[in-house]
Short mmCIF file of C-alpha atoms in Angstrom, two decimals:
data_model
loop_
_atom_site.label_atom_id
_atom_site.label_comp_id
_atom_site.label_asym_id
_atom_site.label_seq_id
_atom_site.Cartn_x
_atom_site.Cartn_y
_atom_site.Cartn_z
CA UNK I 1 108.80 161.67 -6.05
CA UNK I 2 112.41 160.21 -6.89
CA UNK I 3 114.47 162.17 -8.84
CA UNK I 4 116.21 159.34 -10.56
CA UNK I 5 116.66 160.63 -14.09
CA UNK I 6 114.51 160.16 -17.38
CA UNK I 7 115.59 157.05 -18.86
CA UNK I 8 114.98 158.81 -22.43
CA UNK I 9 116.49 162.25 -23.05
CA UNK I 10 116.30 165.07 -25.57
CA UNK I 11 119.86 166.04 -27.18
CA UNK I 12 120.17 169.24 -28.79
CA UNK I 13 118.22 169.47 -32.51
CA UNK I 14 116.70 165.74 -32.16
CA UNK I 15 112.98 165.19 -32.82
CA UNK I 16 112.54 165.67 -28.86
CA UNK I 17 113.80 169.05 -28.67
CA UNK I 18 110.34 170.46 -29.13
CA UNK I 19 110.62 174.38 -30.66
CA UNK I 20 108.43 175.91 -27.71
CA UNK I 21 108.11 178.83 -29.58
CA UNK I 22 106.74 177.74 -32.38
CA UNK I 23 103.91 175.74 -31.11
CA UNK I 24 103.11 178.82 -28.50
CA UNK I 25 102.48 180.69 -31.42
CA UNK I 26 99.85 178.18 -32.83
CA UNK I 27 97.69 178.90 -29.48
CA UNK I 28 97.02 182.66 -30.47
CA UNK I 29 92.80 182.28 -31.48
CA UNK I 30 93.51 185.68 -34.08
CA UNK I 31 95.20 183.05 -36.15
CA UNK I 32 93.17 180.45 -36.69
CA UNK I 33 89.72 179.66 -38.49
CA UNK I 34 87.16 177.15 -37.16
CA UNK I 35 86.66 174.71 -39.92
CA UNK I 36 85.09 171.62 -38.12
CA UNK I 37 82.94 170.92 -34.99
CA UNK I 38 81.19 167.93 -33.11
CA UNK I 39 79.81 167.01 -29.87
CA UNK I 40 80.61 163.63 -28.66
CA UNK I 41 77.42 162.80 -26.77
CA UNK I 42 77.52 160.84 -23.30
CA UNK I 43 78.46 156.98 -23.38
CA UNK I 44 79.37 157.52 -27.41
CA UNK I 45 81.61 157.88 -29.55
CA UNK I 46 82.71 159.90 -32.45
CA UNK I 47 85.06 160.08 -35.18
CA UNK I 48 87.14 162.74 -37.03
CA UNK I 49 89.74 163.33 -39.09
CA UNK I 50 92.26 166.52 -38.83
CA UNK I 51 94.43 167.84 -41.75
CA UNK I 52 98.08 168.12 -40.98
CA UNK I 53 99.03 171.35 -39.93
CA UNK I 54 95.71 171.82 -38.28
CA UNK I 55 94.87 172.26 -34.48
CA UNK I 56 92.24 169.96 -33.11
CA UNK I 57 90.58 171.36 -29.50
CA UNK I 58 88.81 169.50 -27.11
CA UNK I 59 86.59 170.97 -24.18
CA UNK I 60 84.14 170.01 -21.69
CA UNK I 61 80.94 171.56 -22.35
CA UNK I 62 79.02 170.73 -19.30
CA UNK I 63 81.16 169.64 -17.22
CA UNK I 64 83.71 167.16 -16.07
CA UNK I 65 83.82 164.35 -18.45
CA UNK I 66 86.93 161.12 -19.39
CA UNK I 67 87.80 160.72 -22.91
CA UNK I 68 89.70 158.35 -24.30
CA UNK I 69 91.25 159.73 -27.66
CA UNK I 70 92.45 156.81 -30.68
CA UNK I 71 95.02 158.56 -33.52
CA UNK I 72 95.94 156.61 -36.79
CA UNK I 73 97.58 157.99 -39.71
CA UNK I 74 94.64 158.91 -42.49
CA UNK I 75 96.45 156.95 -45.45
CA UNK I 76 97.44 154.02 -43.52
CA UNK I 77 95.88 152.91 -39.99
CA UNK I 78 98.65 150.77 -39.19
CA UNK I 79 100.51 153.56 -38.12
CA UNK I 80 98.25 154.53 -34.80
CA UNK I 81 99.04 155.85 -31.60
CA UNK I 82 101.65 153.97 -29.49
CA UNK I 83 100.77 154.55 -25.63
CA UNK I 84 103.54 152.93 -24.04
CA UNK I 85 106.47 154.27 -26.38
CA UNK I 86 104.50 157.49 -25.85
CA UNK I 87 105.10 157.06 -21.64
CA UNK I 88 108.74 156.14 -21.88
CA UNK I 89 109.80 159.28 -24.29
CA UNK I 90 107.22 162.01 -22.58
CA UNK I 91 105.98 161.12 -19.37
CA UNK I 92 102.97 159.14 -17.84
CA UNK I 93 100.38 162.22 -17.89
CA UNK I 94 101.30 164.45 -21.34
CA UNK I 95 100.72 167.73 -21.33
CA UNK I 96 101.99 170.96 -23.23
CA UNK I 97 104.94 170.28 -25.44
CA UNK I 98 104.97 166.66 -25.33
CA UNK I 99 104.02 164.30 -28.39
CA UNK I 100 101.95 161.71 -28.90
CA UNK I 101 104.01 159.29 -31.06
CA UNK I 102 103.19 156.20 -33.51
CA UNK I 103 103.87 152.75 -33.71
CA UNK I 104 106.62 150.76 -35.28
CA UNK I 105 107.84 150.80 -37.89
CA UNK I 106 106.86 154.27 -38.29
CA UNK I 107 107.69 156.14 -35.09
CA UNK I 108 107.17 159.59 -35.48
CA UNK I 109 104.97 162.49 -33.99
CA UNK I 110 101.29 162.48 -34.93
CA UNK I 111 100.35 164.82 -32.99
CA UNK I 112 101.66 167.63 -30.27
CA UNK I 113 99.78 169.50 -27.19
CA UNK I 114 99.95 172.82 -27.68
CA UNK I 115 97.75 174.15 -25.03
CA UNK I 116 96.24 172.52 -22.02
CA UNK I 117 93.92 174.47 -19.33
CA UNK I 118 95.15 172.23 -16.35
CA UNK I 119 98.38 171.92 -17.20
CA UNK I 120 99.49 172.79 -13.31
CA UNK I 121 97.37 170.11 -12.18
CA UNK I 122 99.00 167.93 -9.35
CA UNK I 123 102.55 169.88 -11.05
CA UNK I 124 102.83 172.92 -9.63
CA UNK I 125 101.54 175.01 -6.21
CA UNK I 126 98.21 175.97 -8.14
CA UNK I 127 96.73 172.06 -8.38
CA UNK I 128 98.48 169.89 -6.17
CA UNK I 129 97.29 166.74 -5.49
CA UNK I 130 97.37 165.25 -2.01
CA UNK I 131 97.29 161.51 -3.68
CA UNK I 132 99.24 162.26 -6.16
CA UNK I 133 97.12 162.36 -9.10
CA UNK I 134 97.97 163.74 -12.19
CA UNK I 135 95.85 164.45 -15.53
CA UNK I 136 95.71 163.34 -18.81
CA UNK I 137 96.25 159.42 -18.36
CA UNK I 138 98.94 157.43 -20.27
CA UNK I 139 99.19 154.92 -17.43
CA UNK I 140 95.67 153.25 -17.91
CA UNK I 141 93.66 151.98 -20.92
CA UNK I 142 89.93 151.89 -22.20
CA UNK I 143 87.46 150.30 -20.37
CA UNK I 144 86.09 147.35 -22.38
CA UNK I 145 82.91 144.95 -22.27
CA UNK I 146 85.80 142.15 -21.71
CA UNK I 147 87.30 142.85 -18.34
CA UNK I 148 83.50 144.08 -17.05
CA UNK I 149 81.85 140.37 -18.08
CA UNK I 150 85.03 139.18 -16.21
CA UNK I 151 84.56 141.20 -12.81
CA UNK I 152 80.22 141.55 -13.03
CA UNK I 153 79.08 138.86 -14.86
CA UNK I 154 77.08 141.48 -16.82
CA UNK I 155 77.31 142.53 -20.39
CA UNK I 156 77.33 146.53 -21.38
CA UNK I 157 77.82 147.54 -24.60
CA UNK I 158 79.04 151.18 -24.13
CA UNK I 159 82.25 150.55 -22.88
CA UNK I 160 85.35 153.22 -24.00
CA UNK I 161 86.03 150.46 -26.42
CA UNK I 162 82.88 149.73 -27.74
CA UNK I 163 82.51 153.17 -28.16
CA UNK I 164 85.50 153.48 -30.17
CA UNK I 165 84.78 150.16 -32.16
CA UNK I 166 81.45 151.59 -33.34
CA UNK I 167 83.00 155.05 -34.35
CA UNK I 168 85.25 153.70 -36.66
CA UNK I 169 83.40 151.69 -38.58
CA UNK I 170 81.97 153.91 -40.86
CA UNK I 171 85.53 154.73 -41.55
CA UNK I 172 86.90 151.72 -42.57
CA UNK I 173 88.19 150.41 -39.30
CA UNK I 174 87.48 147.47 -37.01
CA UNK I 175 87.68 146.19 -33.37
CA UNK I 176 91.06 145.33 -34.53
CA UNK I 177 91.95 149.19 -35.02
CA UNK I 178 91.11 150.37 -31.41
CA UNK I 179 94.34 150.27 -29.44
CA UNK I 180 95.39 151.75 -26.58
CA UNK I 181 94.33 154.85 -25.67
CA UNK I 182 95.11 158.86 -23.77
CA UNK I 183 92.71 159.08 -21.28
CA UNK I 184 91.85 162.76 -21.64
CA UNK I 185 90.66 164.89 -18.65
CA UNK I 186 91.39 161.57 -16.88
CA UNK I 187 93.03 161.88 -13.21
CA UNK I 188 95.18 158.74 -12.18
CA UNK I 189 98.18 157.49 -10.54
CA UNK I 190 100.25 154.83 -8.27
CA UNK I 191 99.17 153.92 -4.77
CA UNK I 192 101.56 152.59 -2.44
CA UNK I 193 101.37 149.45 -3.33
CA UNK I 194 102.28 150.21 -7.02
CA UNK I 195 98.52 149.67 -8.32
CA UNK I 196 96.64 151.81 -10.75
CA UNK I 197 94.31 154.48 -9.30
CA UNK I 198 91.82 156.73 -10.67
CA UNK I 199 90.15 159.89 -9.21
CA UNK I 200 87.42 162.44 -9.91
CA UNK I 201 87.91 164.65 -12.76
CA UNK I 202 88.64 167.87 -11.76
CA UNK I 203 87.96 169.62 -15.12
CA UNK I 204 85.40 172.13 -15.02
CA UNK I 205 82.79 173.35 -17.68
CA UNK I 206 84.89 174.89 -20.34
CA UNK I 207 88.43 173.29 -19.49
CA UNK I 208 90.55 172.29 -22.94
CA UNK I 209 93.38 170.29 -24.30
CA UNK I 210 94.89 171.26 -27.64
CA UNK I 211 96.86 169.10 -29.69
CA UNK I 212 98.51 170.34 -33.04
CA UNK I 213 98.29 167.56 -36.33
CA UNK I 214 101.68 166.26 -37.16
CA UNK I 215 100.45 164.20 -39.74
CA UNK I 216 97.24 163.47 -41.58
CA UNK I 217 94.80 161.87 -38.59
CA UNK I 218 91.84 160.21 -37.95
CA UNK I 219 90.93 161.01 -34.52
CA UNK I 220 87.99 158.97 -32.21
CA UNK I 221 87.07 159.99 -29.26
CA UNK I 222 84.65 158.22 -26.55
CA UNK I 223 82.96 159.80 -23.17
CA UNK I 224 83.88 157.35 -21.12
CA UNK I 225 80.56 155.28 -19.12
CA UNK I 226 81.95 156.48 -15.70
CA UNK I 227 81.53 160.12 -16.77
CA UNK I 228 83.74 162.09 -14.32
CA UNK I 229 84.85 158.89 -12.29
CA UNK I 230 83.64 160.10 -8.86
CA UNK I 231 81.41 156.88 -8.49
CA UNK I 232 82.93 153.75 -7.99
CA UNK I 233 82.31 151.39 -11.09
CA UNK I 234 83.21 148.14 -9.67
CA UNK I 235 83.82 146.47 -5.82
CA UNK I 236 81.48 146.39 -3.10
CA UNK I 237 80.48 150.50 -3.63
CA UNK I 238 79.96 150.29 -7.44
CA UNK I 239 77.01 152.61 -8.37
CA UNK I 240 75.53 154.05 -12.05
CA UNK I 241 77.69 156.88 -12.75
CA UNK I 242 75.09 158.55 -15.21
CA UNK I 243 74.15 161.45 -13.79
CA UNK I 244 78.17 162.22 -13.59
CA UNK I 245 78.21 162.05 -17.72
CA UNK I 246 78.70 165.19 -19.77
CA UNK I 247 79.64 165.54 -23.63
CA UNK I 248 83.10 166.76 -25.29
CA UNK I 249 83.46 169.16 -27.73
CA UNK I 250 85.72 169.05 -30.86
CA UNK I 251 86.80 171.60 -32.74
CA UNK I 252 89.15 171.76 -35.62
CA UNK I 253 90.53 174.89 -36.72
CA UNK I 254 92.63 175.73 -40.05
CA UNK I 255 95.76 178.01 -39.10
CA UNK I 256 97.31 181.33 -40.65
CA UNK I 257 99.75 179.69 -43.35
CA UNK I 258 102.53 182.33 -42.04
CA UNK I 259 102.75 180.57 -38.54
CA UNK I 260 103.40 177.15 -40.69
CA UNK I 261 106.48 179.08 -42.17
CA UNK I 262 109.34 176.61 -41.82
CA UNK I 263 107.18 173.43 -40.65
CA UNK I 264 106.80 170.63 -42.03
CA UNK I 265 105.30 166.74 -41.67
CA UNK I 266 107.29 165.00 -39.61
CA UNK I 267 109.16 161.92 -41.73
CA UNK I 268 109.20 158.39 -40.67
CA UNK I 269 112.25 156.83 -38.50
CA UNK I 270 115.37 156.75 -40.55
CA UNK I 271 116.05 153.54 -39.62
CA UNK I 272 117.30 151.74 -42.75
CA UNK I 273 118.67 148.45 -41.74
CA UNK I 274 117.22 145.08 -42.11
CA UNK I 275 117.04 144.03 -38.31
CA UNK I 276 120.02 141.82 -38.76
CA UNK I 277 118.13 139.08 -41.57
CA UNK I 278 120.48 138.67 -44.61
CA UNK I 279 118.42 138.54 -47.97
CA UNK I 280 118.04 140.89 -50.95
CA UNK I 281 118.01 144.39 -49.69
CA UNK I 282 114.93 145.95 -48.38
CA UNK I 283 114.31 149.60 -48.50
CA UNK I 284 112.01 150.21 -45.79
CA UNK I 285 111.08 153.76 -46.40
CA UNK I 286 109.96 152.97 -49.71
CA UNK I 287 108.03 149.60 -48.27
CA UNK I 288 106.06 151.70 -45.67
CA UNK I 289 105.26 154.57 -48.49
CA UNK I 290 104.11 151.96 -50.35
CA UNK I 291 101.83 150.18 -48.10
CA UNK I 292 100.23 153.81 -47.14
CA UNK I 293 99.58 154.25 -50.82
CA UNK I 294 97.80 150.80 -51.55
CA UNK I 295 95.50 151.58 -48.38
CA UNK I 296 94.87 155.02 -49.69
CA UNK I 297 93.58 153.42 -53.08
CA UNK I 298 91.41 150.95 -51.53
CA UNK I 299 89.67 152.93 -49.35
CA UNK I 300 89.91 156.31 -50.62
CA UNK I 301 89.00 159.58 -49.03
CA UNK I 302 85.79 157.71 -48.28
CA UNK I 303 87.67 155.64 -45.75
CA UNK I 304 90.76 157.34 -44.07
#
C-alpha cells in the first residue's frame, strides 16, 4: 500500500480529533440498558430509529450476512448519510473511531463506531488479507433492481435497495430517500486493474459493529440478496446465493447518563457565508433549523 499521505487531516481540538476515551467508555455492557431490538430477516429490510446519545449494535445471528445500513436525521431526512464525504475524511472501510458524516449543507457526525469485532481484519497480523480485502465497505453501493435488469434481463424485487425503499415507507420516506449506503460486514477492495471487488464475508455467528448516535436517527438496514457473497451473483458462474443468507440483529441500548457527562449533539457546519451570491443576507443556521422544524410538524413523531 502507498504511503502517500491522507489528503484530509485531523488538527488538534477539530471535530476529527475523536476523544478515544470517551467513546471506549461507551463499550462497557455494565453501563448500558437494552431498550430496543429487531431481527432483520433474510432478503428484507427493516427500519429503526435511535435516540441521540444512544448506542445502536448490530450482530450476525447465524452467521455471515452483508448489510447495507441508510442514516437520516429524525427531524429532517434531508440531512442523510454522505458516503463519499464519509471516504475522503475516514477511510474507505470505517471502523472504530471513525464517523459516519451527513450531507451538505449540514455536515456533521451522525453517528460514530465505537466497537467493532473485526476491526483487525485485513489491518493488522491477526486478519490479513492476501487480496487485500478489507471490511465494512464505503467503496461500493446497494445492489438495485436497476443495474440487475441491465446485466440479466430479469427483474427481482429484493434488491439492497428495494429493501431499503420498502422499509422506509412506513416512515415517511420514499425511493427518493435511499442513498448511498455502508456496506456492513461487507469485504471489498481494488484489483489491479483499479476495479471494485467483493469477497466472502468472513464474519462469524455472533460478530458486531457498534456505532454511537450523534444525532437523532432513523436507521434502515437490508440483508443483502447475496447473503455472505461467496456465490457469484452475476457472469458466467452466477448461482442463487440463498442458502448463504442469514438475519442481523439490532439492538439499541440507553446509556448511564454519567458517561454522557460533557457530551453533547454535534452542531451543524459553521459555515455562514452565502457561497459568493450577493442578495439580502441569509442566515443559514437559522434556514436549516427551520426547515428541520417544518418537517418535524408535518410528519410528527409518527414519521421521523
Amino acid at each position: 500500500m502507498s504511503k502517500v499521505p491522507a489528503a484530509y487531516q485531523a488538527t488538534r481540538g477539530s471535530v476529527l480529533d475523536v476523544d478515544r476515551a470517551f467513546y471506549s467508555r461507551l463499550t462497557d455492557p455494565a453501563a448500558r440498558e437494552r431498550v430496543d431490538s429487531l431481527v432483520v430477516p433474510i432478503r428484507e429490510g427493516r427500519a429503526w430509529q435511535v435516540p441521540a446519545g444512544h448506542v445502536m449494535r448490530l450482530t450476525t445471528l447465524e452467521g455471515p450476512q452483508v448489510g447495507d445500513l441508510n442514516l437520516w436525521s429524525r427531524h429532517n431526512p434531508r440531512e442523510r448519510f454522505w458516503a463519499s464525504r464519509t471516504r475522503q475524511l475516514q477511510r474507505a472501510h470505517v471502523s472504530t473511531f471513525d464517523r459516519l458524516w451527513s450531507t451538505l449543507p449540514y455536515l456533521r457526525p451522525m453517528a460514530t463506531i465505537i466497537d467493532d469485532s473485526l476491526a483487525g481484519y485485513g489491518v493488522d497480523g491477526s486478519g490479513v488479507d492476501e487480496q487485500g480485502g478489507r471490511i465494512h465497505d464505503l467503496l461500493g453501493t446497494r445492489c438495485d433492481p436497476y443495474v440487475n435488469r441491465l446485466l440479466t434481463g430479469e427483474d427481482f424485487d429484493h434488491h439492497c435497495h428495494s429493501n431499503l425503499v420498502r422499509a422506509v415507507l412506513p416512515h415517511g420516506l420514499t425511493e427518493f430517500d435511499v442513498h448511498d449506503v455502508l456496506n456492513v460486514f461487507q469485504c471489498t477492495g481494488l484489483n489491479e486493474d483499479d476495479q471494485y471487488f467483493m469477497k466472502a464475508c468472513p464474519a462469524r455467528q455472533g460478530d458486531y459493529l457498534e456505532l454511537f448516535a450523534e444525532i437523532d436517527l432513523l436507521c434502515a438496514l437490508s440483508c443483502c440478496p447475496g447473503g455472505d457473497l461467496s456465490v457469484e451473483l452475476w457472469g458466467p458462474n452466477a448461482g442463487d446465493p440463498l442458502l448463504t443468507c442469514h438475519p442481523i440483529g439490532v439492538e439499541v441500548f440507553r446509556l448511564d447518563p454519567e458517561l454522557l457527562s460533557g457530551w453533547r449533539s454535534p452542531g451543524y457546519a459553521p459555515y455562514r457565508g452565502g457561497h459568493g451570491l450577493h442578495g439580502p443576507s441569509i442566515d443559514w443556521a437559522t434556514e436549516k433549523r427551520c426547515v428541520a422544524e417544518r418537517h418535524e410538524g408535518r410528519n410528527g413523531e409518527r414519521s421521523v
